[in-house]
PDB file of C-alpha atoms in Angstrom:
ATOM      1  CA  UNK U   1     -38.926  13.353  29.299  1.00 83.00           C
ATOM      2  CA  UNK U   2     -41.818  11.651  28.098  1.00 87.00           C
ATOM      3  CA  UNK U   3     -41.972   8.772  30.552  1.00 93.00           C
ATOM      4  CA  UNK U   4     -41.775   6.095  27.934  1.00 97.00           C
ATOM      5  CA  UNK U   5     -38.318   3.894  26.828  1.00 97.00           C
ATOM      6  CA  UNK U   6     -37.347   2.815  23.574  1.00 97.00           C
ATOM      7  CA  UNK U   7     -33.513   0.152  23.294  1.00 97.00           C
ATOM      8  CA  UNK U   8     -31.891   0.714  21.597  1.00 97.00           C
ATOM      9  CA  UNK U   9     -30.870   4.349  21.115  1.00 96.00           C
ATOM     10  CA  UNK U  10     -29.343   3.137  17.538  1.00 96.00           C
ATOM     11  CA  UNK U  11     -28.621   0.212  15.720  1.00 97.00           C
ATOM     12  CA  UNK U  12     -26.920  -0.643  12.403  1.00 97.00           C
ATOM     13  CA  UNK U  13     -27.297  -3.887  10.933  1.00 97.00           C
ATOM     14  CA  UNK U  14     -26.700  -5.307   6.871  1.00 97.00           C
ATOM     15  CA  UNK U  15     -29.559  -6.471   4.964  1.00 97.00           C
ATOM     16  CA  UNK U  16     -30.741 -10.290   5.329  1.00 97.00           C
ATOM     17  CA  UNK U  17     -30.462  -9.438   8.703  1.00 97.00           C
ATOM     18  CA  UNK U  18     -32.969  -8.958  12.083  1.00 98.00           C
ATOM     19  CA  UNK U  19     -33.903  -6.477  14.827  1.00 98.00           C
ATOM     20  CA  UNK U  20     -35.516  -6.758  18.161  1.00 98.00           C
ATOM     21  CA  UNK U  21     -36.907  -3.129  18.682  1.00 98.00           C
ATOM     22  CA  UNK U  22     -37.634  -3.033  22.883  1.00 98.00           C
ATOM     23  CA  UNK U  23     -40.097  -0.829  23.686  1.00 98.00           C
ATOM     24  CA  UNK U  24     -41.287   0.075  27.887  1.00 98.00           C
ATOM     25  CA  UNK U  25     -44.828   1.879  28.282  1.00 97.00           C
ATOM     26  CA  UNK U  26     -45.682   5.388  30.192  1.00 96.00           C
ATOM     27  CA  UNK U  27     -45.875   3.409  34.069  1.00 95.00           C
ATOM     28  CA  UNK U  28     -49.917   2.949  34.150  1.00 93.00           C
ATOM     29  CA  UNK U  29     -50.402   2.644  30.159  1.00 94.00           C
ATOM     30  CA  UNK U  30     -51.750  -0.429  28.633  1.00 94.00           C
ATOM     31  CA  UNK U  31     -52.001   0.449  24.780  1.00 93.00           C
ATOM     32  CA  UNK U  32     -48.362  -0.210  23.123  1.00 95.00           C
ATOM     33  CA  UNK U  33     -48.126   2.237  19.035  1.00 95.00           C
ATOM     34  CA  UNK U  34     -45.026   1.932  16.673  1.00 96.00           C
ATOM     35  CA  UNK U  35     -44.287   4.234  13.919  1.00 95.00           C
ATOM     36  CA  UNK U  36     -41.564   4.566  11.766  1.00 95.00           C
ATOM     37  CA  UNK U  37     -40.179   7.831  10.771  1.00 93.00           C
ATOM     38  CA  UNK U  38     -38.968   8.765   7.270  1.00 89.00           C
ATOM     39  CA  UNK U  39     -37.974  11.856   5.638  1.00 79.00           C
ATOM     40  CA  UNK U  40     -39.633  11.279   2.333  1.00 75.00           C
ATOM     41  CA  UNK U  41     -42.516   9.801   4.528  1.00 77.00           C
ATOM     42  CA  UNK U  42     -42.959  11.104   7.723  1.00 83.00           C
ATOM     43  CA  UNK U  43     -44.270   9.837  10.557  1.00 89.00           C
ATOM     44  CA  UNK U  44     -46.267   6.330   9.568  1.00 91.00           C
ATOM     45  CA  UNK U  45     -48.414   3.840  12.166  1.00 91.00           C
ATOM     46  CA  UNK U  46     -47.271   0.986  11.954  1.00 94.00           C
ATOM     47  CA  UNK U  47     -49.393  -1.193  14.750  1.00 94.00           C
ATOM     48  CA  UNK U  48     -51.151  -0.555  17.884  1.00 93.00           C
ATOM     49  CA  UNK U  49     -50.823  -3.332  21.633  1.00 94.00           C
ATOM     50  CA  UNK U  50     -53.393  -3.067  24.238  1.00 93.00           C
ATOM     51  CA  UNK U  51     -53.100  -5.213  27.041  1.00 94.00           C
ATOM     52  CA  UNK U  52     -51.420  -7.808  25.397  1.00 95.00           C
ATOM     53  CA  UNK U  53     -53.713  -8.181  22.102  1.00 95.00           C
ATOM     54  CA  UNK U  54     -53.438  -6.453  18.968  1.00 94.00           C
ATOM     55  CA  UNK U  55     -55.466  -3.327  18.421  1.00 91.00           C
ATOM     56  CA  UNK U  56     -55.048  -2.168  14.774  1.00 89.00           C
ATOM     57  CA  UNK U  57     -52.308  -3.132  12.297  1.00 91.00           C
ATOM     58  CA  UNK U  58     -51.973   0.043   9.351  1.00 90.00           C
ATOM     59  CA  UNK U  59     -49.095   0.214   7.530  1.00 84.00           C
ATOM     60  CA  UNK U  60     -46.443  -2.756   8.564  1.00 94.00           C
ATOM     61  CA  UNK U  61     -44.583  -5.149   6.174  1.00 95.00           C
ATOM     62  CA  UNK U  62     -45.156  -8.622   6.725  1.00 96.00           C
ATOM     63  CA  UNK U  63     -41.417  -9.050   7.562  1.00 97.00           C
ATOM     64  CA  UNK U  64     -42.024  -7.005  10.274  1.00 97.00           C
ATOM     65  CA  UNK U  65     -44.096  -8.437  13.044  1.00 97.00           C
ATOM     66  CA  UNK U  66     -43.933  -7.493  17.229  1.00 97.00           C
ATOM     67  CA  UNK U  67     -45.646  -8.103  20.689  1.00 97.00           C
ATOM     68  CA  UNK U  68     -46.640  -6.746  24.242  1.00 98.00           C
ATOM     69  CA  UNK U  69     -45.929  -9.107  26.160  1.00 97.00           C
ATOM     70  CA  UNK U  70     -47.808 -10.123  30.173  1.00 96.00           C
ATOM     71  CA  UNK U  71     -45.301  -7.045  31.726  1.00 95.00           C
ATOM     72  CA  UNK U  72     -47.292  -4.013  29.335  1.00 96.00           C
ATOM     73  CA  UNK U  73     -43.132  -3.716  27.256  1.00 97.00           C
ATOM     74  CA  UNK U  74     -43.561  -4.289  23.630  1.00 98.00           C
ATOM     75  CA  UNK U  75     -40.909  -5.542  20.875  1.00 98.00           C
ATOM     76  CA  UNK U  76     -40.695  -4.950  17.289  1.00 98.00           C
ATOM     77  CA  UNK U  77     -39.419  -7.736  15.123  1.00 98.00           C
ATOM     78  CA  UNK U  78     -38.114  -7.166  11.978  1.00 98.00           C
ATOM     79  CA  UNK U  79     -36.448  -9.227   9.054  1.00 97.00           C
ATOM     80  CA  UNK U  80     -35.401  -9.207   6.137  1.00 97.00           C
ATOM     81  CA  UNK U  81     -34.161  -6.217   6.444  1.00 97.00           C
ATOM     82  CA  UNK U  82     -33.748  -3.564   3.422  1.00 97.00           C
ATOM     83  CA  UNK U  83     -31.898  -0.293   2.550  1.00 96.00           C
ATOM     84  CA  UNK U  84     -35.712   0.850   3.173  1.00 94.00           C
ATOM     85  CA  UNK U  85     -35.924  -0.201   6.253  1.00 96.00           C
ATOM     86  CA  UNK U  86     -33.081   2.837   7.912  1.00 96.00           C
ATOM     87  CA  UNK U  87     -35.347   4.893   9.682  1.00 95.00           C
ATOM     88  CA  UNK U  88     -36.614   6.274  12.572  1.00 96.00           C
ATOM     89  CA  UNK U  89     -38.811   4.002  14.541  1.00 97.00           C
ATOM     90  CA  UNK U  90     -41.024   5.519  17.377  1.00 97.00           C
ATOM     91  CA  UNK U  91     -43.085   3.573  20.195  1.00 97.00           C
ATOM     92  CA  UNK U  92     -45.832   6.012  21.849  1.00 95.00           C
ATOM     93  CA  UNK U  93     -48.534   4.482  24.714  1.00 95.00           C
ATOM     94  CA  UNK U  94     -51.294   5.571  26.116  1.00 91.00           C
ATOM     95  CA  UNK U  95     -53.455   5.226  28.853  1.00 88.00           C
ATOM     96  CA  UNK U  96     -56.235   3.538  27.481  1.00 81.00           C
ATOM     97  CA  UNK U  97     -57.746   1.835  23.909  1.00 79.00           C
ATOM     98  CA  UNK U  98     -59.015   4.324  22.593  1.00 78.00           C
ATOM     99  CA  UNK U  99     -56.512   7.077  23.685  1.00 72.00           C
ATOM    100  CA  UNK U 100     -55.751  10.249  21.681  1.00 74.00           C
ATOM    101  CA  UNK U 101     -53.026  11.325  23.511  1.00 84.00           C
ATOM    102  CA  UNK U 102     -49.601   9.478  22.830  1.00 90.00           C
ATOM    103  CA  UNK U 103     -46.449   9.519  25.071  1.00 93.00           C
ATOM    104  CA  UNK U 104     -43.706   9.205  22.980  1.00 95.00           C
ATOM    105  CA  UNK U 105     -40.120   7.610  23.478  1.00 96.00           C
ATOM    106  CA  UNK U 106     -36.630   8.992  22.214  1.00 95.00           C
ATOM    107  CA  UNK U 107     -36.487   6.013  19.254  1.00 96.00           C
ATOM    108  CA  UNK U 108     -34.850   4.218  17.973  1.00 97.00           C
ATOM    109  CA  UNK U 109     -32.245   4.981  15.523  1.00 96.00           C
ATOM    110  CA  UNK U 110     -31.798   1.559  12.662  1.00 97.00           C
ATOM    111  CA  UNK U 111     -29.506   2.262   9.721  1.00 97.00           C
ATOM    112  CA  UNK U 112     -29.406  -0.317   7.109  1.00 97.00           C
ATOM    113  CA  UNK U 113     -26.436  -1.207   5.045  1.00 95.00           C
TER     114      UNK U 113
ATOM    115  CA  UNK C   1     -53.354  12.744  -2.718  1.00 73.00           C
ATOM    116  CA  UNK C   2     -52.888  12.179   0.682  1.00 81.00           C
ATOM    117  CA  UNK C   3     -54.891  12.350   3.887  1.00 89.00           C
ATOM    118  CA  UNK C   4     -52.833  15.057   5.388  1.00 93.00           C
ATOM    119  CA  UNK C   5     -51.078  18.289   3.691  1.00 93.00           C
ATOM    120  CA  UNK C   6     -48.328  19.837   5.702  1.00 93.00           C
ATOM    121  CA  UNK C   7     -46.221  22.488   4.098  1.00 86.00           C
ATOM    122  CA  UNK C   8     -42.650  20.560   4.656  1.00 83.00           C
ATOM    123  CA  UNK C   9     -40.645  24.249   4.809  1.00 84.00           C
ATOM    124  CA  UNK C  10     -38.099  25.021   6.454  1.00 91.00           C
ATOM    125  CA  UNK C  11     -40.090  28.824   8.026  1.00 94.00           C
ATOM    126  CA  UNK C  12     -37.578  31.423   9.655  1.00 96.00           C
ATOM    127  CA  UNK C  13     -38.807  33.697  11.401  1.00 96.00           C
ATOM    128  CA  UNK C  14     -37.107  36.476  13.618  1.00 97.00           C
ATOM    129  CA  UNK C  15     -37.495  36.566  17.420  1.00 97.00           C
ATOM    130  CA  UNK C  16     -40.955  37.674  18.510  1.00 97.00           C
ATOM    131  CA  UNK C  17     -42.683  37.338  15.141  1.00 97.00           C
ATOM    132  CA  UNK C  18     -46.207  35.164  14.920  1.00 97.00           C
ATOM    133  CA  UNK C  19     -45.725  32.381  13.473  1.00 97.00           C
ATOM    134  CA  UNK C  20     -48.274  30.573  11.588  1.00 97.00           C
ATOM    135  CA  UNK C  21     -48.772  26.967  11.093  1.00 97.00           C
ATOM    136  CA  UNK C  22     -51.242  25.088   9.201  1.00 96.00           C
ATOM    137  CA  UNK C  23     -52.776  21.355   8.288  1.00 96.00           C
ATOM    138  CA  UNK C  24     -55.585  20.281   4.992  1.00 96.00           C
ATOM    139  CA  UNK C  25     -56.854  17.728   5.548  1.00 96.00           C
ATOM    140  CA  UNK C  26     -59.627  15.311   3.251  1.00 94.00           C
ATOM    141  CA  UNK C  27     -61.351  13.095   4.826  1.00 91.00           C
ATOM    142  CA  UNK C  28     -64.192  15.031   7.405  1.00 91.00           C
ATOM    143  CA  UNK C  29     -65.117  12.464   9.619  1.00 90.00           C
ATOM    144  CA  UNK C  30     -61.642  13.133  11.087  1.00 91.00           C
ATOM    145  CA  UNK C  31     -62.965  14.088  15.384  1.00 90.00           C
ATOM    146  CA  UNK C  32     -59.954  15.237  16.598  1.00 91.00           C
ATOM    147  CA  UNK C  33     -56.993  17.060  15.886  1.00 94.00           C
ATOM    148  CA  UNK C  34     -53.605  17.406  17.790  1.00 94.00           C
ATOM    149  CA  UNK C  35     -50.154  19.774  17.160  1.00 96.00           C
ATOM    150  CA  UNK C  36     -46.018  17.518  18.498  1.00 96.00           C
ATOM    151  CA  UNK C  37     -43.347  19.086  18.669  1.00 96.00           C
ATOM    152  CA  UNK C  38     -39.972  17.354  17.245  1.00 95.00           C
ATOM    153  CA  UNK C  39     -37.484  18.754  18.414  1.00 94.00           C
ATOM    154  CA  UNK C  40     -34.294  17.203  16.637  1.00 89.00           C
ATOM    155  CA  UNK C  41     -33.218  13.624  17.285  1.00 83.00           C
ATOM    156  CA  UNK C  42     -36.001  14.235  19.953  1.00 89.00           C
ATOM    157  CA  UNK C  43     -39.581  12.354  20.319  1.00 93.00           C
ATOM    158  CA  UNK C  44     -42.652  14.247  19.188  1.00 94.00           C
ATOM    159  CA  UNK C  45     -44.768  15.071  22.159  1.00 94.00           C
ATOM    160  CA  UNK C  46     -47.972  16.894  22.191  1.00 92.00           C
ATOM    161  CA  UNK C  47     -49.215  20.373  21.848  1.00 95.00           C
ATOM    162  CA  UNK C  48     -51.814  21.008  21.479  1.00 94.00           C
ATOM    163  CA  UNK C  49     -55.182  18.733  21.736  1.00 90.00           C
ATOM    164  CA  UNK C  50     -58.557  19.764  20.074  1.00 90.00           C
ATOM    165  CA  UNK C  51     -61.755  18.259  19.316  1.00 86.00           C
ATOM    166  CA  UNK C  52     -63.718  19.071  16.224  1.00 83.00           C
ATOM    167  CA  UNK C  53     -64.429  22.263  16.055  1.00 83.00           C
ATOM    168  CA  UNK C  54     -63.417  25.557  17.457  1.00 85.00           C
ATOM    169  CA  UNK C  55     -60.521  27.237  19.012  1.00 91.00           C
ATOM    170  CA  UNK C  56     -58.328  25.889  21.774  1.00 93.00           C
ATOM    171  CA  UNK C  57     -55.036  28.350  24.175  1.00 95.00           C
ATOM    172  CA  UNK C  58     -52.673  27.065  25.953  1.00 94.00           C
ATOM    173  CA  UNK C  59     -50.376  30.372  26.557  1.00 96.00           C
ATOM    174  CA  UNK C  60     -48.492  31.874  23.896  1.00 97.00           C
ATOM    175  CA  UNK C  61     -50.417  28.656  21.619  1.00 97.00           C
ATOM    176  CA  UNK C  62     -53.394  28.563  19.791  1.00 97.00           C
ATOM    177  CA  UNK C  63     -55.447  25.584  17.674  1.00 97.00           C
ATOM    178  CA  UNK C  64     -58.239  26.130  15.190  1.00 96.00           C
ATOM    179  CA  UNK C  65     -60.349  23.579  13.913  1.00 95.00           C
ATOM    180  CA  UNK C  66     -61.859  24.869  10.659  1.00 94.00           C
ATOM    181  CA  UNK C  67     -64.178  21.219  10.087  1.00 92.00           C
ATOM    182  CA  UNK C  68     -66.065  22.865   7.005  1.00 92.00           C
ATOM    183  CA  UNK C  69     -62.700  23.494   5.131  1.00 93.00           C
ATOM    184  CA  UNK C  70     -61.239  20.976   6.267  1.00 94.00           C
ATOM    185  CA  UNK C  71     -57.757  23.221   7.581  1.00 94.00           C
ATOM    186  CA  UNK C  72     -56.583  23.498  11.738  1.00 96.00           C
ATOM    187  CA  UNK C  73     -53.480  26.111  12.570  1.00 96.00           C
ATOM    188  CA  UNK C  74     -51.219  26.557  14.751  1.00 97.00           C
ATOM    189  CA  UNK C  75     -50.228  29.564  16.001  1.00 97.00           C
ATOM    190  CA  UNK C  76     -47.535  31.356  18.292  1.00 98.00           C
ATOM    191  CA  UNK C  77     -47.689  34.286  19.463  1.00 97.00           C
ATOM    192  CA  UNK C  78     -44.063  35.732  20.813  1.00 97.00           C
ATOM    193  CA  UNK C  79     -41.567  33.105  19.170  1.00 97.00           C
ATOM    194  CA  UNK C  80     -38.599  32.334  21.274  1.00 97.00           C
ATOM    195  CA  UNK C  81     -35.882  30.231  19.341  1.00 97.00           C
ATOM    196  CA  UNK C  82     -36.458  27.251  21.651  1.00 96.00           C
ATOM    197  CA  UNK C  83     -39.472  27.146  20.034  1.00 97.00           C
ATOM    198  CA  UNK C  84     -37.134  25.418  17.107  1.00 97.00           C
ATOM    199  CA  UNK C  85     -38.558  22.609  16.458  1.00 96.00           C
ATOM    200  CA  UNK C  86     -40.562  20.366  13.165  1.00 95.00           C
ATOM    201  CA  UNK C  87     -43.905  20.189  13.995  1.00 97.00           C
ATOM    202  CA  UNK C  88     -46.419  17.859  12.804  1.00 96.00           C
ATOM    203  CA  UNK C  89     -49.778  18.065  12.969  1.00 96.00           C
ATOM    204  CA  UNK C  90     -51.710  14.804  13.574  1.00 93.00           C
ATOM    205  CA  UNK C  91     -55.667  13.632  13.352  1.00 92.00           C
ATOM    206  CA  UNK C  92     -58.088  10.510  14.063  1.00 88.00           C
ATOM    207  CA  UNK C  93     -61.429   9.285  14.066  1.00 84.00           C
ATOM    208  CA  UNK C  94     -61.553   8.426  17.157  1.00 76.00           C
ATOM    209  CA  UNK C  95     -63.658   5.798  18.733  1.00 71.00           C
ATOM    210  CA  UNK C  96     -63.299   2.269  19.330  1.00 66.00           C
ATOM    211  CA  UNK C  97     -59.338   2.584  17.579  1.00 64.00           C
ATOM    212  CA  UNK C  98     -56.587   5.523  17.172  1.00 66.00           C
ATOM    213  CA  UNK C  99     -54.757   5.145  14.430  1.00 79.00           C
ATOM    214  CA  UNK C 100     -53.287   9.230  13.713  1.00 86.00           C
ATOM    215  CA  UNK C 101     -52.508  10.374  10.836  1.00 89.00           C
ATOM    216  CA  UNK C 102     -49.529  12.617  11.173  1.00 91.00           C
ATOM    217  CA  UNK C 103     -49.128  15.656   8.404  1.00 93.00           C
ATOM    218  CA  UNK C 104     -44.966  14.956   7.760  1.00 91.00           C
ATOM    219  CA  UNK C 105     -44.229  18.235   9.744  1.00 93.00           C
ATOM    220  CA  UNK C 106     -43.013  22.411   8.962  1.00 95.00           C
ATOM    221  CA  UNK C 107     -39.803  22.678  10.365  1.00 94.00           C
ATOM    222  CA  UNK C 108     -39.404  26.265  11.937  1.00 96.00           C
ATOM    223  CA  UNK C 109     -36.505  28.454  13.000  1.00 96.00           C
ATOM    224  CA  UNK C 110     -36.415  31.184  14.963  1.00 97.00           C
ATOM    225  CA  UNK C 111     -33.457  33.413  14.656  1.00 96.00           C
ATOM    226  CA  UNK C 112     -32.668  35.171  17.656  1.00 94.00           C
TER     227      UNK C 112
END
């Protein structure tokens, strides 16, 4: 068990809808990262937050947004969902702003029908 | 061309075999190199972590980095059925931000 908690484990929704994925980092970790994993693209970095502030941005679509709250948990909001958004979404955490050792949660499997 | 290239496999070996997994990359500025193991329907788990060039050994696992060739390897000795998983290489520039670039992963099956 990595200590990173993601909910829900599975999410099934329809095109055009909006969903929220939640992540609680390991105790003491200040950084949260979001990754998308699909069969054809592999693990793609979306965004990083450190202690409540956005730290780095990857290939995150404008329809997606994230935030990190004062208690350090993070939420990833996905809106106007498309079929192609179906993927595994992982949250990871690390202790510092640029710590290369990431600890991943078990992921949220999103299916857009 | 992708920044990190990894053969997707699948790679099937008998129990006890030596496994060699490899990645190549294009950005010579990468400084930190990692191998993650991912079991089916689970999150990636950090297996090996190396800074710059050289070898690192941890039990049955050895990670090698050759920056001159932009090539990294993971060797697994005495492979076990429990090693069956997808192995992902990852690398980053380091510094002020931490954006890991992952390979697409190699699926390994160790047959008992």
